[in-house]
Amino acid sequence: MAILPILIAPDPRLKQISDPVKTVTDETRKLMDNMLETMYDAPGIGLAAIQVGVPQQLIVMDIAEAGAPRNPQYFINPEILETVKDLKPYEEGCLSVPEYFNTIDRPERVKLTYLDYKGDRVTEWAEGLYAVCIQHEMDHLNGVLFIDYLSRLKREQALRKVRKVAKLKEAG
Ligand code: K1U
Ligand code: ZN
């Protein structure tokens, strides 16, 4: 397995629309394994393939609580079928917008359908952190970052912070 470099905003590749996966193959699974290792290493609770520069509709996620056994989840070609009207706020972060957090309101429950690691179809309702994270990751597949929901002023503040963090990392 390998740890892949994560694209950082405002990298224009993060604005790309991801393509559906035509066939689930061992190559698809190898990419998802590498994405999962990259996510655990970051660390994060979700990662979309475009964040490692691959414009395919692939997401990995693990929202198990700290100290609990790992519970990796894999989503291929996910689609949202239904959302409830009620919104819930959650303070979100993003590995492509490092060290910046802000509160976003999203539907508190969504019904989704996707192919799993084996390529089998799953259709289920997501709620709580699962609902927050899958909506955030599916936005990545459409070239949308959570900071795109903020005012222009706050988005610019976020990007300034990202540049500052990058400079500090460069300086060591
Ligand atoms: O970049 C990403 O898409 C991953 C992102 C997922 C996410 C977090 C919070 C709300 C919505 C979506 C992250 O994982 S940011 C890092 C993070 O939340 C975290 C890191 C370590 C432990 C616990 C959480
Ligand atoms: Zn993200």
GROMACS .gro file of C-alpha atoms and ligand atoms in nm:
model
  197
    1MET     CA    1   0.000   0.000   0.000
    2ALA     CA    2   0.109   0.360  -0.046
    3ILE     CA    3   0.051   0.703   0.101
    4LEU     CA    4  -0.052   0.942  -0.177
    5PRO     CA    5  -0.002   1.321  -0.181
    6ILE     CA    6  -0.324   1.512  -0.099
    7LEU     CA    7  -0.414   1.812  -0.319
    8ILE     CA    8  -0.446   2.138  -0.127
    9ALA     CA    9  -0.690   2.423  -0.212
   10PRO     CA   10  -0.695   2.627  -0.432
   11ASP     CA   11  -0.552   2.353  -0.658
   12PRO     CA   12  -0.776   2.371  -0.971
   13ARG     CA   13  -0.790   1.989  -0.991
   14LEU     CA   14  -1.016   1.994  -0.683
   15LYS     CA   15  -1.279   2.171  -0.900
   16GLN     CA   16  -1.297   1.879  -1.147
   17ILE     CA   17  -1.613   1.670  -1.182
   18SER     CA   18  -1.532   1.302  -1.118
   19ASP     CA   19  -1.633   1.030  -1.366
   20PRO     CA   20  -1.836   0.721  -1.272
   21VAL     CA   21  -1.634   0.400  -1.241
   22LYS     CA   22  -1.731   0.171  -1.531
   23THR     CA   23  -1.619  -0.161  -1.381
   24VAL     CA   24  -1.502  -0.241  -1.028
   25THR     CA   25  -1.166  -0.415  -1.072
   26ASP     CA   26  -0.864  -0.505  -0.859
   27GLU     CA   27  -0.713  -0.175  -0.979
   28THR     CA   28  -1.013   0.012  -0.833
   29ARG     CA   29  -0.966  -0.175  -0.504
   30LYS     CA   30  -0.590  -0.103  -0.502
   31LEU     CA   31  -0.659   0.269  -0.540
   32MET     CA   32  -0.919   0.257  -0.259
   33ASP     CA   33  -0.671   0.068  -0.034
   34ASN     CA   34  -0.411   0.340  -0.097
   35MET     CA   35  -0.672   0.613  -0.036
   36LEU     CA   36  -0.764   0.450   0.296
   37GLU     CA   37  -0.400   0.432   0.406
   38THR     CA   38  -0.356   0.798   0.304
   39MET     CA   39  -0.669   0.894   0.504
   40TYR     CA   40  -0.555   0.709   0.819
   41ASP     CA   41  -0.208   0.863   0.789
   42ALA     CA   42  -0.339   1.222   0.751
   43PRO     CA   43  -0.539   1.157   0.978
   44GLY     CA   44  -0.895   1.203   0.854
   45ILE     CA   45  -1.235   1.034   0.854
   46GLY     CA   46  -1.302   1.051   0.480
   47LEU     CA   47  -1.126   1.098   0.146
   48ALA     CA   48  -1.247   1.134  -0.214
   49ALA     CA   49  -1.029   1.012  -0.504
   50ILE     CA   50  -1.004   1.363  -0.653
   51GLN     CA   51  -0.820   1.470  -0.336
   52VAL     CA   52  -0.534   1.247  -0.452
   53GLY     CA   53  -0.572   1.371  -0.812
   54VAL     CA   54  -0.789   1.090  -0.951
   55PRO     CA   55  -1.121   1.217  -1.100
   56GLN     CA   56  -1.321   0.897  -1.035
   57GLN     CA   57  -1.633   0.858  -0.821
   58LEU     CA   58  -1.459   0.682  -0.530
   59ILE     CA   59  -1.475   0.763  -0.157
   60VAL     CA   60  -1.330   0.596   0.152
   61MET     CA   61  -1.444   0.668   0.505
   62ASP     CA   62  -1.396   0.548   0.863
   63ILE     CA   63  -1.604   0.724   1.127
   64ALA     CA   64  -1.535   0.476   1.409
   65GLU     CA   65  -1.476   0.649   1.743
   66ALA     CA   66  -1.118   0.685   1.870
   67GLY     CA   67  -1.016   0.361   2.043
   68ALA     CA   68  -1.284   0.153   1.865
   69PRO     CA   69  -1.182  -0.104   1.602
   70ARG     CA   70  -1.132   0.034   1.252
   71ASN     CA   71  -1.443   0.029   1.033
   72PRO     CA   72  -1.344   0.121   0.675
   73GLN     CA   73  -1.624   0.198   0.431
   74TYR     CA   74  -1.589   0.218   0.053
   75PHE     CA   75  -1.826   0.401  -0.183
   76ILE     CA   76  -1.814   0.362  -0.560
   77ASN     CA   77  -2.047   0.578  -0.778
   78PRO     CA   78  -2.253   0.702  -0.479
   79GLU     CA   79  -2.584   0.877  -0.548
   80ILE     CA   80  -2.819   1.053  -0.307
   81LEU     CA   81  -3.177   0.937  -0.361
   82GLU     CA   82  -3.359   1.133  -0.088
   83THR     CA   83  -3.281   1.398   0.172
   84VAL     CA   84  -3.488   1.515   0.467
   85LYS     CA   85  -3.575   1.886   0.494
   86ASP     CA   86  -3.429   1.929   0.845
   87LEU     CA   87  -3.076   2.071   0.846
   88LYS     CA   88  -2.815   2.007   1.114
   89PRO     CA   89  -2.498   2.213   1.181
   90TYR     CA   90  -2.158   2.042   1.210
   91GLU     CA   91  -1.810   2.190   1.238
   92GLU     CA   92  -1.639   2.048   0.929
   93GLY     CA   93  -1.276   2.018   0.830
   94CYS     CA   94  -1.111   1.901   0.509
   95LEU     CA   95  -0.771   1.747   0.439
   96SER     CA   96  -0.753   1.972   0.129
   97VAL     CA   97  -0.810   2.283   0.349
   98PRO     CA   98  -0.572   2.194   0.632
   99GLU     CA   99  -0.624   2.330   0.982
  100TYR     CA  100  -0.938   2.529   0.893
  101PHE     CA  101  -1.278   2.443   1.042
  102ASN     CA  102  -1.621   2.602   1.006
  103THR     CA  103  -1.983   2.512   1.067
  104ILE     CA  104  -2.193   2.396   0.772
  105ASP     CA  105  -2.566   2.314   0.774
  106ARG     CA  106  -2.662   2.000   0.582
  107PRO     CA  107  -2.967   1.771   0.565
  108GLU     CA  108  -2.952   1.556   0.879
  109ARG     CA  109  -3.046   1.232   0.698
  110VAL     CA  110  -2.985   1.119   0.339
  111LYS     CA  111  -3.076   0.799   0.154
  112LEU     CA  112  -2.791   0.687  -0.069
  113THR     CA  113  -2.704   0.409  -0.308
  114TYR     CA  114  -2.351   0.298  -0.404
  115LEU     CA  115  -2.134   0.001  -0.493
  116ASP     CA  116  -1.920  -0.138  -0.211
  117TYR     CA  117  -1.563  -0.279  -0.217
  118LYS     CA  118  -1.684  -0.598  -0.387
  119GLY     CA  119  -1.895  -0.406  -0.639
  120ASP     CA  120  -2.225  -0.503  -0.472
  121ARG     CA  121  -2.504  -0.245  -0.457
  122VAL     CA  122  -2.597  -0.102  -0.116
  123THR     CA  123  -2.893   0.132  -0.054
  124GLU     CA  124  -2.935   0.278   0.295
  125TRP     CA  125  -3.011   0.585   0.505
  126ALA     CA  126  -2.720   0.776   0.661
  127GLU     CA  127  -2.753   0.995   0.968
  128GLY     CA  128  -2.528   1.170   1.222
  129LEU     CA  129  -2.159   1.193   1.130
  130TYR     CA  130  -2.214   0.939   0.850
  131ALA     CA  131  -2.462   1.177   0.681
  132VAL     CA  132  -2.230   1.478   0.728
  133CYS     CA  133  -1.922   1.299   0.597
  134ILE     CA  134  -2.083   1.132   0.293
  135GLN     CA  135  -2.236   1.465   0.181
  136HIS     CA  136  -1.898   1.639   0.226
  137GLU     CA  137  -1.719   1.366   0.028
  138MET     CA  138  -1.984   1.356  -0.247
  139ASP     CA  139  -1.941   1.732  -0.285
  140HIS     CA  140  -1.574   1.661  -0.368
  141LEU     CA  141  -1.693   1.440  -0.657
  142ASN     CA  142  -1.874   1.748  -0.793
  143GLY     CA  143  -1.577   1.981  -0.744
  144VAL     CA  144  -1.728   2.146  -0.436
  145LEU     CA  145  -1.534   2.220  -0.115
  146PHE     CA  146  -1.704   2.292   0.218
  147ILE     CA  147  -1.558   2.645   0.211
  148ASP     CA  148  -1.765   2.709  -0.106
  149TYR     CA  149  -2.072   2.729   0.124
  150LEU     CA  150  -1.915   3.017   0.319
  151SER     CA  151  -1.924   3.390   0.240
  152ARG     CA  152  -1.652   3.517   0.004
  153LEU     CA  153  -1.482   3.687   0.301
  154LYS     CA  154  -1.467   3.366   0.507
  155ARG     CA  155  -1.355   3.159   0.205
  156GLU     CA  156  -1.070   3.404   0.144
  157GLN     CA  157  -0.977   3.388   0.515
  158ALA     CA  158  -0.968   3.007   0.487
  159LEU     CA  159  -0.742   3.016   0.179
  160ARG     CA  160  -0.511   3.269   0.349
  161LYS     CA  161  -0.482   3.031   0.645
  162VAL     CA  162  -0.405   2.739   0.410
  163ARG     CA  163  -0.124   2.940   0.246
  164LYS     CA  164   0.013   3.038   0.590
  165VAL     CA  165   0.010   2.675   0.711
  166ALA     CA  166   0.186   2.567   0.386
  167LYS     CA  167   0.457   2.834   0.431
  168LEU     CA  168   0.515   2.732   0.793
  169LYS     CA  169   0.545   2.365   0.684
  170GLU     CA  170   0.793   2.463   0.408
  171ALA     CA  171   1.003   2.655   0.661
  172GLY     CA  172   1.011   2.336   0.872
  173K1U     O1  173  -1.087   1.602   0.341
  173K1U     C1  174  -1.182   1.532   0.368
  173K1U     O2  175  -1.276   1.522   0.292
  173K1U     C2  176  -1.179   1.456   0.498
  173K1U     C3  177  -1.249   1.526   0.613
  173K1U     C4  178  -1.386   1.466   0.628
  173K1U     C5  179  -1.486   1.543   0.709
  173K1U     C6  180  -1.458   1.584   0.837
  173K1U     C7  181  -1.553   1.652   0.911
  173K1U     C8  182  -1.677   1.676   0.857
  173K1U     C9  183  -1.703   1.636   0.728
  173K1U    C10  184  -1.608   1.566   0.655
  173K1U    C11  185  -1.163   1.505   0.736
  173K1U     O3  186  -1.142   1.396   0.775
  173K1U     S1  187  -1.102   1.645   0.819
  173K1U    C12  188  -1.017   1.575   0.960
  173K1U    C13  189  -1.110   1.527   1.067
  173K1U     O4  190  -1.226   1.560   1.067
  173K1U    C14  191  -1.059   1.438   1.174
  173K1U    C15  192  -0.927   1.403   1.184
  173K1U    C16  193  -0.885   1.320   1.285
  173K1U    C17  194  -0.973   1.270   1.377
  173K1U    C18  195  -1.104   1.304   1.370
  173K1U    C19  196  -1.149   1.388   1.268
  174ZN      ZN  197  -1.287   1.739   0.219
   0.00000   0.00000   0.00000
